[in-house]
Coordinates of N, CA and C in Angstrom, one line a residue:
M1 N 88.4 21.7 90.6 CA 88.3 21.4 89.2 C 87.7 22.7 88.6
A2 N 88.4 23.3 87.3 CA 87.8 24.5 86.8 C 86.7 24.1 85.8
T3 N 85.8 24.8 85.6 CA 84.7 24.6 84.7 C 85.1 25.4 83.2
L4 N 84.7 24.9 82.3 CA 85.0 25.6 80.9 C 84.0 26.8 80.7
A5 N 84.1 27.8 80.4 CA 83.1 28.7 80.4 C 83.1 29.4 78.9
Y6 N 82.3 29.6 78.2 CA 82.0 30.4 76.9 C 82.8 31.7 77.0
T7 N 83.6 32.0 76.1 CA 84.3 33.4 76.0 C 84.2 34.0 74.7
P8 N 84.3 35.2 74.6 CA 84.2 35.8 73.2 C 85.4 35.1 72.3
E9 N 86.4 34.9 72.9 CA 87.6 34.2 72.0 C 87.3 33.0 71.2
D10 N 86.2 32.4 71.5 CA 85.6 31.2 71.1 C 85.0 31.4 69.7
E11 N 84.5 32.8 69.5 CA 84.0 33.0 68.2 C 85.1 33.7 67.2
I12 N 86.2 34.2 67.9 CA 87.2 34.7 67.0 C 88.0 33.6 66.3
L13 N 88.2 32.2 66.8 CA 88.9 31.2 65.9 C 88.1 30.7 64.6
P14 N 86.7 30.6 64.8 CA 86.0 30.4 63.5 C 86.1 31.5 62.5
S15 N 85.9 32.4 62.9 CA 86.2 33.6 61.8 C 87.5 33.8 61.2
L16 N 88.6 33.4 61.9 CA 89.9 33.2 61.5 C 90.0 32.3 60.4
D17 N 89.3 31.1 60.9 CA 89.4 30.1 59.6 C 88.7 30.5 58.5
R18 N 87.6 31.0 58.5 CA 86.8 31.6 57.3 C 88.0 32.7 56.5
G19 N 88.5 33.4 57.1 CA 89.3 34.3 56.5 C 90.6 33.7 55.7
K20 N 91.0 32.5 56.5 CA 92.0 31.7 55.9 C 91.6 31.0 54.4
R21 N 90.2 30.6 54.4 CA 89.5 29.9 53.4 C 89.5 30.9 52.2
I22 N 89.1 32.2 52.6 CA 88.9 33.1 51.5 C 90.3 33.4 50.6
E23 N 91.3 33.4 51.5 CA 92.9 33.6 51.0 C 93.5 32.2 50.4
S24 N 92.3 31.3 50.6 CA 93.2 29.9 49.9 C 93.7 30.0 48.5
P25 N 94.4 28.9 48.1 CA 94.9 28.8 46.8 C 93.8 28.8 45.6
S26 N 92.6 28.4 46.1 CA 91.4 28.5 45.2 C 90.9 30.0 44.7
S27 N 91.5 31.0 45.3 CA 91.3 32.4 44.9 C 92.3 32.8 44.2
A28 N 93.6 32.3 44.3 CA 94.6 32.7 43.6 C 94.6 32.4 42.1
P29 N 93.9 31.5 41.4 CA 94.1 31.3 40.1 C 93.4 32.7 39.4
T30 N 92.4 33.0 39.9 CA 91.7 34.3 39.6 C 92.6 35.6 39.4
Q31 N 93.4 35.9 40.4 CA 94.5 36.8 40.4 C 95.4 36.5 39.4
S32 N 95.8 35.2 39.4 CA 96.9 34.7 38.3 C 96.4 34.9 36.9
L33 N 95.3 34.6 36.8 CA 94.6 34.8 35.2 C 94.4 36.3 35.1
R34 N 94.2 37.1 35.9 CA 94.0 38.6 35.7 C 95.5 39.0 35.5
H35 N 96.4 38.5 36.0 CA 97.7 39.2 35.8 C 98.2 38.8 34.6
Q36 N 97.9 37.3 34.1 CA 98.3 36.7 32.7 C 97.6 37.5 31.6
A37 N 96.3 38.0 31.9 CA 95.7 38.7 31.0 C 96.5 40.2 30.6
E38 N 96.5 40.5 32.0 CA 97.4 41.9 31.9 C 98.6 42.1 31.2
A39 N 99.2 41.0 31.4 CA 100.7 40.9 31.0 C 100.5 40.6 29.5
A40 N 99.6 39.9 29.0 CA 99.3 39.5 27.3 C 99.0 40.8 26.9
R41 N 98.0 41.6 27.5 CA 97.6 43.0 26.9 C 98.9 43.8 26.6
A42 N 99.8 43.8 27.7 CA 101.0 44.7 27.7 C 101.9 44.1 26.5
K43 N 102.1 43.0 26.1 CA 102.8 42.3 25.2 C 102.4 42.9 24.0
I44 N 101.1 42.9 23.6 CA 100.5 43.2 22.4 C 100.7 44.5 22.1
R45 N 100.6 45.4 23.2 CA 100.8 46.9 23.2 C 102.2 47.2 22.7
M46 N 103.2 46.4 23.5 CA 104.4 46.5 23.1 C 104.9 46.2 21.7
D47 N 104.3 45.1 21.3 CA 104.6 44.5 19.9 C 104.0 45.4 18.9
S48 N 102.8 46.0 19.2 CA 102.4 46.9 18.1 C 103.0 48.1 18.1
R49 N 103.6 48.8 19.3 CA 104.3 49.8 19.3 C 105.7 49.7 18.5
L50 N 106.4 48.5 18.6 CA 107.8 48.1 18.1 C 107.3 48.1 16.4
A51 N 106.2 47.4 15.9 CA 105.8 47.1 14.8 C 105.8 48.4 14.1
Q52 N 105.0 49.5 14.9 CA 104.8 51.2 14.3 C 106.0 51.6 14.1
E53 N 107.1 51.5 14.9 CA 108.3 52.0 14.9 C 108.9 51.6 13.7
E54 N 109.1 50.4 13.6 CA 109.7 49.5 12.4 C 109.3 50.3 11.2
A55 N 107.9 50.4 11.1 CA 107.2 50.6 9.8 C 107.5 52.3 9.5
T56 N 107.5 53.1 10.5 CA 107.9 54.5 10.3 C 109.4 54.8 10.2
S57 N 110.2 53.7 10.6 CA 111.6 54.2 10.3 C 112.3 53.5 9.1
S58 N 111.7 52.5 8.6 CA 112.1 51.7 7.6 C 111.8 52.6 6.1
P59 N 113.0 52.7 5.4 CA 112.7 53.4 4.1 C 112.1 52.7 3.2
R60 N 110.8 53.2 2.3 CA 110.3 52.6 1.5 C 110.6 53.1 0.0

């Protein structure tokens, strides 16, 4: 009969579980919100640029 001994691998499994929790969907909304904010700023810049081009190209 073999006895179970404590091995360093026993420590690796819990740390991998913690890493999975860090990358869980709960952290995804932060990146998603950051991405949405960046996209909104880019759209505002593009709209402003188009409005400026229209204002300078249209005859008055």
